[in-house]
């Protein structure tokens, strides 16, 4: 089960991009068995050699970045300019973790009667489950540190977007990864993902996806006490104070929500604006939204493409029946393709459904606030805590608010969330654990403590 064919579409045209065999439980079990067998050898590969393979993998990705970017842009419907930047990050992620095998150092600890030392050991077979919005990027955040630490991997991409993960598997073999170290199963989450979560030979699940599926994974992992890293949903705040550079904040706000057509866990989909600056801000925001270039993902000028599926368009559209009025509506092509125009609701109340739920599409909610205290209260009035931004010229206020907002990743006078070198992950129901930066290596290793008695016999 289930077997059959996986039909992969191009969201901008609704045309079939590729058909491939759909993996099921049997293929998942076989992949885990291959990974288990490969683990014994891979963990023993000398660190400089493991590092060299990861460097070759980074080189191979860099060489093929245009081809991979085209594939990702067509399969996800994301603008080619974004896909190109993502492939740069994928190569940089493998490059960054290629340095890790030789730096996984332990400690010596002063104790009585001998020498005490710690080792960073790999976990074994790790199951990596990723979503469709940044398919290869998010896969690389997991695969690179997992392999660097000496684990072997079964990677399950989303059913809608398996193509670049399958390419990665091929590139890995060409770059010299031994057979069985990196295995990809392209099949449904309810079958292949679930099997990875339940499988007794899988030591850890690293999952990126919705909070709802994440809850099930945490519960399923409990049966075998698997380690879990969960990167889940978000409803992040973009807090704009009246003393900010309003032009800059308004120019940056649209792509902070509508980038990747709003299908971004870090989307700053709640724009909190100090009431005294609301009119000025909305005027500048309207201009910025209306000038967004929405259209063909393969056009280098495009800033926003279609959504991933018809189902996603319908889900996003359901938020327009909500309480809040539509203040700004940008342009979008007519069909075919899963298009939805960039849309701003204003004013939105923090209690409205559109302000509480992750829409995962191009709808932004503007919520006015009176002062700093109210801004923080609204920013924290959510079950999520993934990213966010603060715009102000007052440095002390920026830092006060940054410390008060319950979120994993914040930027001041910027909308960036992710860098290879820095930890990324959520507070509250946005997740458990951190990816990227040095923290990710902790998530793919266990600490072992060894005591060696040195006292002379009879002493
Ligand atoms: P999803 O939760 O539906 O699916 C994610 C992955 O889980 C897919 O590979 C899917 O096949 C698999 N899956 C589904 N059911 C499963 C099950 N029962 N057991 C095991 N695996 C299962 O998410 P999606 O729709 O692909 O992606 C959108 C969601 O991902 C949004 O909520 C978004 O916020 C979140 N996301 C989070 C981050 C982050 O880093 N925090 C990044 C990107 C996306």
CSV table of C-alpha atoms and ligand atoms in Angstrom, one decimal:
chain,number,residue,atom,x,y,z
A,1,UNK,CA,0.0,0.0,0.0
A,2,UNK,CA,-0.5,2.4,-1.7
A,3,UNK,CA,1.7,1.8,-4.8
A,4,UNK,CA,0.5,3.3,-8.1
A,5,UNK,CA,1.6,6.6,-9.6
A,6,UNK,CA,2.4,9.9,-8.1
A,7,UNK,CA,1.3,12.7,-10.5
A,8,UNK,CA,3.2,15.9,-9.9
A,9,UNK,CA,1.6,19.1,-11.2
A,10,UNK,CA,2.9,22.5,-12.2
A,11,UNK,CA,0.7,25.0,-10.2
A,12,UNK,CA,1.1,27.9,-12.6
A,13,UNK,CA,-0.4,25.9,-15.5
A,14,UNK,CA,-2.1,22.9,-13.9
A,15,UNK,CA,-0.2,20.7,-16.3
A,16,UNK,CA,1.4,17.4,-15.4
A,17,UNK,CA,5.1,18.0,-14.7
A,18,UNK,CA,6.2,14.4,-13.9
A,19,UNK,CA,4.7,11.0,-13.1
A,20,UNK,CA,6.6,8.6,-10.8
A,21,UNK,CA,6.0,5.6,-8.7
A,22,UNK,CA,4.4,6.3,-5.4
A,23,UNK,CA,6.1,4.8,-2.4
A,24,UNK,CA,4.2,3.0,0.3
A,25,UNK,CA,4.9,1.3,3.7
A,26,UNK,CA,6.9,-1.5,2.0
A,27,UNK,CA,9.2,0.9,0.3
A,28,UNK,CA,9.6,2.9,3.6
A,29,UNK,CA,10.5,-0.3,5.5
A,30,UNK,CA,13.0,-1.1,2.8
A,31,UNK,CA,14.6,2.4,3.0
A,32,UNK,CA,14.9,2.1,6.8
A,33,UNK,CA,16.5,-1.3,6.4
A,34,UNK,CA,19.0,0.1,3.9
A,35,UNK,CA,19.7,3.1,6.2
A,36,UNK,CA,20.2,0.8,9.1
A,37,UNK,CA,22.7,-1.4,7.3
A,38,UNK,CA,24.6,1.7,6.0
A,39,UNK,CA,24.8,3.3,9.5
A,40,UNK,CA,27.5,0.9,10.8
A,41,UNK,CA,29.9,1.9,8.1
A,42,UNK,CA,29.0,5.6,7.8
A,43,UNK,CA,29.4,6.3,11.5
A,44,UNK,CA,32.9,4.8,11.2
A,45,UNK,CA,34.0,6.9,8.2
A,46,UNK,CA,36.9,9.1,9.4
A,47,UNK,CA,35.7,12.6,10.0
A,48,UNK,CA,37.9,14.3,7.3
A,49,UNK,CA,36.5,11.8,4.8
A,50,UNK,CA,32.9,12.4,5.8
A,51,UNK,CA,33.7,16.2,5.5
A,52,UNK,CA,35.1,15.7,2.0
A,53,UNK,CA,31.9,13.9,0.8
A,54,UNK,CA,29.8,16.7,2.1
A,55,UNK,CA,32.0,19.3,0.4
A,56,UNK,CA,31.6,17.3,-2.9
A,57,UNK,CA,27.8,17.3,-2.3
A,58,UNK,CA,27.9,21.1,-1.8
A,59,UNK,CA,30.0,21.5,-5.0
A,60,UNK,CA,27.6,19.2,-7.0
A,61,UNK,CA,24.5,21.2,-5.8
A,62,UNK,CA,26.3,24.5,-6.7
A,63,UNK,CA,27.1,23.2,-10.2
A,64,UNK,CA,23.5,22.1,-10.8
A,65,UNK,CA,21.8,25.0,-9.0
A,66,UNK,CA,20.1,26.4,-12.1
A,67,UNK,CA,18.6,23.0,-13.1
A,68,UNK,CA,17.4,22.5,-9.5
A,69,UNK,CA,16.0,26.0,-9.3
A,70,UNK,CA,14.0,25.6,-12.5
A,71,UNK,CA,12.6,22.3,-11.2
A,72,UNK,CA,11.7,23.8,-7.8
A,73,UNK,CA,10.2,26.9,-9.4
A,74,UNK,CA,8.0,24.8,-11.8
A,75,UNK,CA,6.9,22.3,-9.2
A,76,UNK,CA,6.1,24.8,-6.3
A,77,UNK,CA,5.2,27.7,-8.6
A,78,UNK,CA,7.7,29.9,-6.8
A,79,UNK,CA,9.4,32.8,-8.5
A,80,UNK,CA,12.6,31.7,-10.2
A,81,UNK,CA,14.6,34.5,-8.5
A,82,UNK,CA,13.6,33.0,-5.1
A,83,UNK,CA,14.3,29.5,-6.2
A,84,UNK,CA,17.8,30.5,-7.3
A,85,UNK,CA,18.4,32.1,-3.9
A,86,UNK,CA,17.1,29.0,-2.2
A,87,UNK,CA,19.6,26.7,-4.2
A,88,UNK,CA,22.4,29.0,-3.1
A,89,UNK,CA,21.3,28.4,0.5
A,90,UNK,CA,21.1,24.6,0.0
A,91,UNK,CA,24.7,24.5,-1.3
A,92,UNK,CA,25.7,26.8,1.6
A,93,UNK,CA,24.0,24.5,4.1
A,94,UNK,CA,25.9,21.5,3.0
A,95,UNK,CA,29.1,23.5,2.9
A,96,UNK,CA,28.5,24.8,6.5
A,97,UNK,CA,27.9,21.3,7.9
A,98,UNK,CA,30.8,19.8,5.9
A,99,UNK,CA,33.0,21.5,8.5
A,100,UNK,CA,31.1,19.7,11.4
A,101,UNK,CA,32.5,16.2,11.3
A,102,UNK,CA,35.9,17.4,12.4
A,103,UNK,CA,34.5,19.7,15.1
A,104,UNK,CA,32.2,17.4,17.0
A,105,UNK,CA,34.3,17.7,20.1
A,106,UNK,CA,33.6,16.3,23.5
A,107,UNK,CA,34.7,17.5,26.9
A,108,UNK,CA,36.9,16.2,29.8
A,109,UNK,CA,35.3,16.7,33.2
A,110,UNK,CA,37.1,16.8,36.5
A,111,UNK,CA,36.0,14.0,38.7
A,112,UNK,CA,37.5,11.8,41.5
A,113,UNK,CA,39.2,8.5,40.7
A,114,UNK,CA,39.8,8.8,37.0
A,115,UNK,CA,39.2,10.6,33.8
A,116,UNK,CA,35.8,11.5,32.6
A,117,UNK,CA,35.1,12.3,29.0
A,118,UNK,CA,32.1,13.0,26.7
A,119,UNK,CA,31.6,12.0,23.1
A,120,UNK,CA,29.0,13.2,20.6
A,121,UNK,CA,27.5,10.1,19.1
A,122,UNK,CA,25.2,9.8,16.1
A,123,UNK,CA,21.7,8.6,16.7
A,124,UNK,CA,21.3,6.0,14.0
A,125,UNK,CA,18.6,6.1,11.3
A,126,UNK,CA,16.8,9.4,11.3
A,127,UNK,CA,13.5,10.0,9.5
A,128,UNK,CA,13.1,13.5,7.9
A,129,UNK,CA,9.7,14.6,6.9
A,130,UNK,CA,9.4,17.9,4.9
A,131,UNK,CA,6.6,20.1,3.5
A,132,UNK,CA,6.0,21.4,0.0
A,133,UNK,CA,6.7,25.1,0.4
A,134,UNK,CA,10.6,25.1,0.5
A,135,UNK,CA,11.1,21.5,-0.5
A,136,UNK,CA,14.9,21.2,-1.0
A,137,UNK,CA,15.8,24.1,1.3
A,138,UNK,CA,14.1,22.6,4.3
A,139,UNK,CA,15.4,19.1,3.4
A,140,UNK,CA,19.0,20.4,3.4
A,141,UNK,CA,18.6,22.0,6.9
A,142,UNK,CA,18.0,18.4,8.1
A,143,UNK,CA,20.0,16.2,5.8
A,144,UNK,CA,23.2,18.1,6.1
A,145,UNK,CA,23.6,18.2,9.9
A,146,UNK,CA,22.2,14.6,10.2
A,147,UNK,CA,24.8,13.2,7.7
A,148,UNK,CA,27.6,15.3,9.2
A,149,UNK,CA,27.0,13.9,12.6
A,150,UNK,CA,27.2,10.3,11.2
A,151,UNK,CA,23.6,9.4,11.0
A,152,UNK,CA,21.9,7.8,8.0
A,153,UNK,CA,18.7,9.3,6.6
A,154,UNK,CA,15.3,8.4,5.2
A,155,UNK,CA,13.9,11.6,3.7
A,156,UNK,CA,10.2,11.9,3.0
A,157,UNK,CA,9.3,14.9,0.8
A,158,UNK,CA,5.7,16.2,0.4
A,159,UNK,CA,3.7,14.3,-2.1
A,160,UNK,CA,3.1,17.5,-4.1
A,161,UNK,CA,6.9,18.3,-4.4
A,162,UNK,CA,9.1,15.2,-4.4
A,163,UNK,CA,11.3,16.1,-7.4
A,164,UNK,CA,14.3,18.0,-6.0
A,165,UNK,CA,14.5,15.5,-3.0
A,166,UNK,CA,14.8,12.7,-5.6
A,167,UNK,CA,17.5,14.7,-7.4
A,168,UNK,CA,19.4,15.1,-4.1
A,169,UNK,CA,19.4,11.4,-3.6
A,170,UNK,CA,21.0,11.0,-7.0
A,171,UNK,CA,23.5,13.8,-6.5
A,172,UNK,CA,24.5,12.3,-3.2
A,173,UNK,CA,25.4,9.0,-4.8
A,174,UNK,CA,27.4,10.8,-7.5
A,175,UNK,CA,29.2,12.8,-4.9
A,176,UNK,CA,30.3,9.7,-3.1
A,177,UNK,CA,27.8,9.1,-0.4
A,178,UNK,CA,27.8,5.3,0.2
A,179,UNK,CA,24.6,3.4,-0.9
A,180,UNK,CA,21.9,3.5,1.8
A,181,UNK,CA,23.2,6.6,3.6
A,182,UNK,CA,20.6,8.9,2.0
A,183,UNK,CA,17.3,7.4,1.0
A,184,UNK,CA,14.2,9.2,-0.4
A,185,UNK,CA,10.7,7.8,-0.2
A,186,UNK,CA,8.2,9.7,-2.3
A,187,UNK,CA,4.8,8.8,-0.9
A,188,UNK,CA,1.9,10.0,1.2
A,189,UNK,CA,2.4,11.3,4.8
A,190,UNK,CA,-0.4,9.2,6.1
A,191,UNK,CA,1.5,6.0,4.9
A,192,UNK,CA,5.2,6.7,4.5
A,193,UNK,CA,5.5,9.5,7.1
A,194,UNK,CA,3.5,7.6,9.6
A,195,UNK,CA,5.5,4.4,9.1
A,196,UNK,CA,8.7,6.4,9.8
A,197,UNK,CA,7.2,7.7,13.0
A,198,UNK,CA,6.2,4.2,14.1
A,199,UNK,CA,9.3,2.3,12.9
A,200,UNK,CA,11.3,0.8,15.8
A,201,UNK,CA,14.6,1.2,13.8
A,202,UNK,CA,14.1,5.0,13.4
A,203,UNK,CA,15.8,6.8,16.2
A,204,UNK,CA,14.6,10.3,15.5
A,205,UNK,CA,12.0,12.2,13.5
A,206,UNK,CA,12.8,15.8,12.3
A,207,UNK,CA,9.5,17.2,10.9
A,208,UNK,CA,8.6,20.4,9.3
A,209,UNK,CA,4.9,21.0,8.5
A,210,UNK,CA,1.7,22.0,10.1
A,211,UNK,CA,1.1,22.2,13.8
A,212,UNK,CA,-1.8,19.7,13.4
A,213,UNK,CA,0.3,17.0,11.8
A,214,UNK,CA,3.1,17.8,14.3
A,215,UNK,CA,0.8,17.0,17.2
A,216,UNK,CA,0.2,13.6,15.8
A,217,UNK,CA,3.9,13.0,15.2
A,218,UNK,CA,4.8,14.0,18.8
A,219,UNK,CA,2.1,11.5,20.0
A,220,UNK,CA,3.3,8.7,17.6
A,221,UNK,CA,6.9,9.2,18.5
A,222,UNK,CA,6.2,8.7,22.2
A,223,UNK,CA,5.5,4.9,21.7
A,224,UNK,CA,9.2,4.3,20.9
A,225,UNK,CA,10.6,7.4,22.8
A,226,UNK,CA,12.0,8.8,19.5
A,227,UNK,CA,13.8,12.1,19.6
A,228,UNK,CA,11.8,14.8,17.7
A,229,UNK,CA,12.5,18.1,16.2
A,230,UNK,CA,9.3,19.9,15.1
A,231,UNK,CA,9.2,23.0,13.0
A,232,UNK,CA,5.5,23.9,12.7
A,233,UNK,CA,3.2,26.7,11.8
A,234,UNK,CA,3.4,30.4,12.5
A,235,UNK,CA,1.3,33.6,12.7
A,236,UNK,CA,4.1,36.1,13.1
A,237,UNK,CA,3.8,39.8,13.9
A,238,UNK,CA,5.4,42.6,11.9
A,239,UNK,CA,5.3,45.4,14.5
A,240,UNK,CA,5.5,48.9,13.1
A,241,UNK,CA,5.9,51.8,15.4
A,242,UNK,CA,5.1,55.4,14.4
A,243,UNK,CA,8.7,56.4,14.8
A,244,UNK,CA,9.9,53.8,12.2
A,245,UNK,CA,11.1,54.6,8.7
A,246,UNK,CA,7.5,54.1,7.5
A,247,UNK,CA,8.5,54.1,3.8
A,248,UNK,CA,11.0,51.3,4.3
A,249,UNK,CA,8.7,49.3,6.6
A,250,UNK,CA,5.7,49.6,4.1
A,251,UNK,CA,7.9,48.8,1.1
A,252,UNK,CA,9.2,45.6,2.9
A,253,UNK,CA,5.9,44.5,4.4
A,254,UNK,CA,4.2,42.9,1.3
A,255,UNK,CA,7.0,40.4,0.5
A,256,UNK,CA,7.2,39.6,4.2
A,257,UNK,CA,3.7,38.1,3.8
A,258,UNK,CA,3.3,37.4,0.1
A,259,UNK,CA,6.8,35.9,-0.5
A,260,UNK,CA,6.3,32.3,-1.7
A,261,UNK,CA,2.6,33.4,-2.2
A,262,UNK,CA,2.2,33.6,1.6
A,263,UNK,CA,3.0,29.9,1.9
A,264,UNK,CA,5.8,30.6,4.4
A,265,UNK,CA,5.9,29.5,8.0
A,266,UNK,CA,7.7,32.8,8.8
A,267,UNK,CA,5.2,35.0,7.0
A,268,UNK,CA,4.7,38.2,9.0
A,269,UNK,CA,0.9,37.8,8.3
A,270,UNK,CA,-0.1,40.0,11.2
A,271,UNK,CA,1.0,43.6,10.5
A,272,UNK,CA,0.7,45.5,13.8
A,273,UNK,CA,0.7,49.3,13.2
A,274,UNK,CA,0.8,52.1,15.8
A,275,UNK,CA,-2.6,53.8,15.3
A,276,UNK,CA,-1.1,57.3,15.0
A,277,UNK,CA,0.7,56.2,11.8
A,278,UNK,CA,-2.0,53.9,10.4
A,279,UNK,CA,-3.2,56.2,7.6
A,280,UNK,CA,0.3,57.0,6.4
A,281,UNK,CA,1.4,53.4,6.5
A,282,UNK,CA,-1.7,52.1,4.7
A,283,UNK,CA,-1.2,54.6,1.8
A,284,UNK,CA,2.4,53.4,1.3
A,285,UNK,CA,1.4,49.8,1.7
A,286,UNK,CA,-1.3,50.1,-1.0
A,287,UNK,CA,1.3,51.4,-3.4
A,288,UNK,CA,3.7,48.6,-2.6
A,289,UNK,CA,1.1,45.8,-2.9
A,290,UNK,CA,-0.2,47.2,-6.2
A,291,UNK,CA,3.3,47.3,-7.7
A,292,UNK,CA,3.9,43.6,-6.8
A,293,UNK,CA,4.6,41.6,-10.0
A,294,UNK,CA,2.4,38.5,-9.8
A,295,UNK,CA,2.7,36.0,-12.6
A,296,UNK,CA,4.8,33.4,-14.4
A,297,UNK,CA,7.2,31.8,-11.9
A,298,UNK,CA,9.9,31.4,-14.6
A,299,UNK,CA,10.0,35.1,-15.4
A,300,UNK,CA,13.0,36.6,-13.4
A,301,UNK,CA,11.0,39.8,-12.7
A,302,UNK,CA,8.1,37.9,-11.0
A,303,UNK,CA,7.8,38.4,-7.2
A,304,UNK,CA,4.8,36.2,-6.5
A,305,UNK,CA,3.6,33.0,-8.2
A,306,UNK,CA,0.5,30.8,-7.8
A,307,UNK,CA,-0.5,28.8,-4.7
A,308,UNK,CA,0.5,25.1,-4.6
A,309,UNK,CA,-3.0,23.6,-5.3
A,310,UNK,CA,-6.7,24.2,-6.0
A,311,UNK,CA,-7.3,23.0,-2.4
A,312,UNK,CA,-5.0,25.7,-1.0
A,313,UNK,CA,-6.8,28.4,-3.1
A,314,UNK,CA,-10.1,27.3,-1.6
A,315,UNK,CA,-8.8,27.2,1.9
A,316,UNK,CA,-7.3,30.7,1.6
A,317,UNK,CA,-10.4,32.1,0.0
A,318,UNK,CA,-12.5,31.0,3.0
A,319,UNK,CA,-10.8,33.7,5.1
A,320,UNK,CA,-12.5,36.4,3.0
A,321,UNK,CA,-15.8,35.4,4.4
A,322,UNK,CA,-14.4,36.5,7.7
A,323,UNK,CA,-15.3,39.5,9.9
A,324,UNK,CA,-12.5,41.8,8.6
A,325,UNK,CA,-12.9,44.2,5.5
A,326,UNK,CA,-10.7,43.9,2.5
A,327,UNK,CA,-8.6,47.1,2.3
A,328,UNK,CA,-6.2,46.3,-0.5
A,329,UNK,CA,-6.4,43.7,-3.3
A,330,UNK,CA,-3.5,43.4,-5.8
A,331,UNK,CA,-3.6,41.7,-9.2
A,332,UNK,CA,-3.4,38.1,-10.2
A,333,UNK,CA,-3.6,36.3,-13.5
A,334,UNK,CA,-6.8,34.5,-14.6
A,335,UNK,CA,-6.6,30.7,-14.7
A,336,UNK,CA,-5.4,28.2,-15.6
A,337,UNK,CA,-3.2,28.0,-12.5
A,338,UNK,CA,-3.9,28.2,-8.8
A,339,UNK,CA,-3.8,32.0,-8.5
A,340,UNK,CA,-4.9,34.2,-5.6
A,341,UNK,CA,-4.3,38.0,-5.5
A,342,UNK,CA,-2.3,39.6,-2.6
A,343,UNK,CA,-4.9,40.8,-0.2
A,344,UNK,CA,-4.8,43.0,2.9
A,345,UNK,CA,-7.5,43.0,5.5
A,346,UNK,CA,-7.8,46.2,7.7
A,347,UNK,CA,-8.7,46.8,10.5
A,348,UNK,CA,-8.5,43.3,11.9
A,349,UNK,CA,-9.2,42.4,15.6
A,350,UNK,CA,-6.8,40.1,17.3
A,351,UNK,CA,-9.8,37.8,18.1
A,352,UNK,CA,-10.9,37.4,14.4
A,353,UNK,CA,-10.3,34.0,12.8
A,354,UNK,CA,-8.1,35.6,10.1
A,355,UNK,CA,-5.8,36.9,12.9
A,356,UNK,CA,-5.7,33.6,14.8
A,357,UNK,CA,-5.2,30.9,12.2
A,358,UNK,CA,-2.3,30.3,9.9
A,359,UNK,CA,-3.8,31.1,6.5
A,360,UNK,CA,-0.8,30.0,4.5
A,361,UNK,CA,-1.6,32.2,1.5
A,362,UNK,CA,-1.4,35.8,0.4
A,363,UNK,CA,-3.6,37.4,3.0
A,364,UNK,CA,-2.2,40.0,5.5
A,365,UNK,CA,-4.1,41.2,8.5
A,366,UNK,CA,-3.4,44.8,9.7
A,367,UNK,CA,-4.1,45.2,13.4
A,368,UNK,CA,-3.8,48.7,14.9
A,369,UNK,CA,-2.3,49.2,18.4
A,370,UNK,CA,-2.2,52.2,20.8
A,371,UNK,CA,1.2,51.8,22.5
A,372,UNK,CA,4.2,49.5,23.2
A,373,UNK,CA,2.4,47.6,25.8
A,374,UNK,CA,-0.6,46.8,23.6
A,375,UNK,CA,1.8,45.9,20.7
A,376,UNK,CA,3.5,43.3,22.8
A,377,UNK,CA,0.2,41.9,24.1
A,378,UNK,CA,-1.2,41.5,20.6
A,379,UNK,CA,2.0,40.1,19.2
A,380,UNK,CA,1.8,37.4,21.9
A,381,UNK,CA,-1.9,36.8,21.6
A,382,UNK,CA,-1.4,33.6,19.5
A,383,UNK,CA,-0.6,29.9,20.0
A,384,UNK,CA,2.3,30.3,17.6
A,385,UNK,CA,5.8,31.9,18.1
A,386,UNK,CA,8.0,31.4,15.1
A,387,UNK,CA,9.4,34.7,13.7
A,388,UNK,CA,8.6,38.4,13.6
A,389,UNK,CA,9.9,41.9,13.0
A,390,UNK,CA,10.0,45.2,14.8
A,391,UNK,CA,10.3,48.5,13.0
A,392,UNK,CA,11.4,51.6,15.0
A,393,UNK,CA,14.2,54.1,15.2
A,394,UNK,CA,14.3,53.8,19.0
A,395,UNK,CA,17.0,51.2,19.8
A,396,UNK,CA,16.1,50.7,23.4
A,397,UNK,CA,12.4,50.2,22.6
A,398,UNK,CA,13.4,47.7,19.8
A,399,UNK,CA,15.4,45.6,22.3
A,400,UNK,CA,12.7,45.8,25.0
A,401,UNK,CA,10.0,44.6,22.6
A,402,UNK,CA,12.3,41.9,21.1
A,403,UNK,CA,12.8,40.5,24.6
A,404,UNK,CA,9.1,40.6,25.4
A,405,UNK,CA,7.8,38.9,22.2
A,406,UNK,CA,7.5,35.1,22.6
A,407,UNK,CA,9.0,33.9,19.4
A,408,UNK,CA,12.0,32.0,18.2
A,409,UNK,CA,13.4,34.3,15.5
A,410,UNK,CA,13.1,38.1,15.4
A,411,UNK,CA,14.6,40.8,13.2
A,412,UNK,CA,14.7,44.6,13.8
A,413,UNK,CA,14.2,46.9,10.9
A,414,UNK,CA,14.4,43.9,8.6
A,415,UNK,CA,12.2,41.0,7.6
A,416,UNK,CA,14.7,38.2,7.3
A,417,UNK,CA,14.3,35.1,9.4
A,418,UNK,CA,16.8,32.5,8.2
A,419,UNK,CA,20.6,32.3,8.0
A,420,UNK,CA,22.6,29.1,7.7
A,421,UNK,CA,24.8,30.2,10.7
A,422,UNK,CA,22.0,31.0,13.2
A,423,UNK,CA,19.5,28.9,15.1
A,424,UNK,CA,16.0,28.7,13.7
A,425,UNK,CA,12.9,27.3,15.4
A,426,UNK,CA,9.7,28.1,17.3
A,427,UNK,CA,8.4,29.0,20.7
A,428,UNK,CA,5.0,27.7,21.9
A,429,UNK,CA,3.1,25.6,19.3
A,430,UNK,CA,5.5,26.6,16.5
A,431,UNK,CA,7.7,23.7,17.4
A,432,UNK,CA,10.3,22.0,19.5
A,433,UNK,CA,14.1,22.2,18.9
A,434,UNK,CA,16.3,24.3,16.7
A,435,UNK,CA,17.7,23.9,13.2
A,436,UNK,CA,20.6,25.6,11.4
A,437,UNK,CA,23.7,27.1,13.0
A,438,UNK,CA,25.6,25.1,15.6
A,439,UNK,CA,22.4,24.1,17.5
A,440,UNK,CA,21.3,21.7,14.8
A,441,UNK,CA,24.2,19.4,15.6
A,442,UNK,CA,22.9,18.9,19.1
A,443,UNK,CA,19.6,17.7,17.5
A,444,UNK,CA,21.4,14.9,15.6
A,445,UNK,CA,23.8,13.7,18.3
A,446,UNK,CA,23.6,12.0,21.8
A,447,UNK,CA,26.1,12.9,24.5
A,448,UNK,CA,27.8,9.8,25.8
A,449,UNK,CA,29.8,10.0,29.1
A,450,UNK,CA,32.7,7.6,29.6
A,451,UNK,CA,34.6,7.3,32.9
A,452,UNK,CA,38.0,5.7,32.9
A,453,UNK,CA,39.3,4.6,36.4
A,454,UNK,CA,42.9,5.6,36.8
A,455,UNK,CA,43.5,4.8,40.5
A,456,UNK,CA,46.2,2.3,41.1
A,457,UNK,CA,44.9,-1.1,42.4
A,458,UNK,CA,44.8,-1.0,46.2
A,459,UNK,CA,45.4,2.7,46.4
B,1,LIG,P1,1.7,19.0,6.4
B,1,LIG,O1,1.8,19.0,7.9
B,1,LIG,O2,0.4,18.7,5.8
B,1,LIG,O3,2.8,18.0,5.7
B,1,LIG,C1,4.1,18.1,6.0
B,1,LIG,C2,4.8,16.7,5.7
B,1,LIG,O4,4.2,15.8,6.6
B,1,LIG,C3,4.5,16.2,4.3
B,1,LIG,O5,5.6,15.5,3.9
B,1,LIG,C4,3.4,15.2,4.6
B,1,LIG,O6,3.3,14.2,3.6
B,1,LIG,C5,3.7,14.6,5.9
B,1,LIG,N1,2.6,14.1,6.7
B,1,LIG,C6,1.3,14.3,6.6
B,1,LIG,N2,0.6,13.5,7.5
B,1,LIG,C7,1.5,12.8,8.1
B,1,LIG,C8,1.4,11.8,9.2
B,1,LIG,N3,0.2,11.5,9.7
B,1,LIG,N4,2.5,11.3,9.7
B,1,LIG,C9,3.7,11.6,9.2
B,1,LIG,N5,3.9,12.5,8.2
B,1,LIG,C10,2.8,13.1,7.7
B,1,LIG,O7,2.3,20.5,5.9
B,1,LIG,P2,2.3,21.1,4.5
B,1,LIG,O8,0.9,21.4,4.1
B,1,LIG,O9,3.2,20.2,3.6
B,1,LIG,O10,3.2,22.4,4.8
B,1,LIG,C11,2.6,23.5,5.3
B,1,LIG,C12,2.8,23.7,6.8
B,1,LIG,O11,4.2,23.5,7.1
B,1,LIG,C13,2.4,25.0,7.4
B,1,LIG,O12,1.7,24.8,8.6
B,1,LIG,C14,3.8,25.7,7.6
B,1,LIG,O13,3.7,26.7,8.6
B,1,LIG,C15,4.6,24.6,8.0
B,1,LIG,N6,6.0,24.9,7.8
B,1,LIG,C16,6.8,25.1,8.9
B,1,LIG,C17,8.1,25.5,8.8
B,1,LIG,C18,9.0,25.7,10.0
B,1,LIG,O14,10.2,25.7,9.8
B,1,LIG,N7,8.5,26.0,11.2
B,1,LIG,C19,8.6,25.7,7.5
B,1,LIG,C20,7.8,25.4,6.4
B,1,LIG,C21,6.5,25.0,6.6
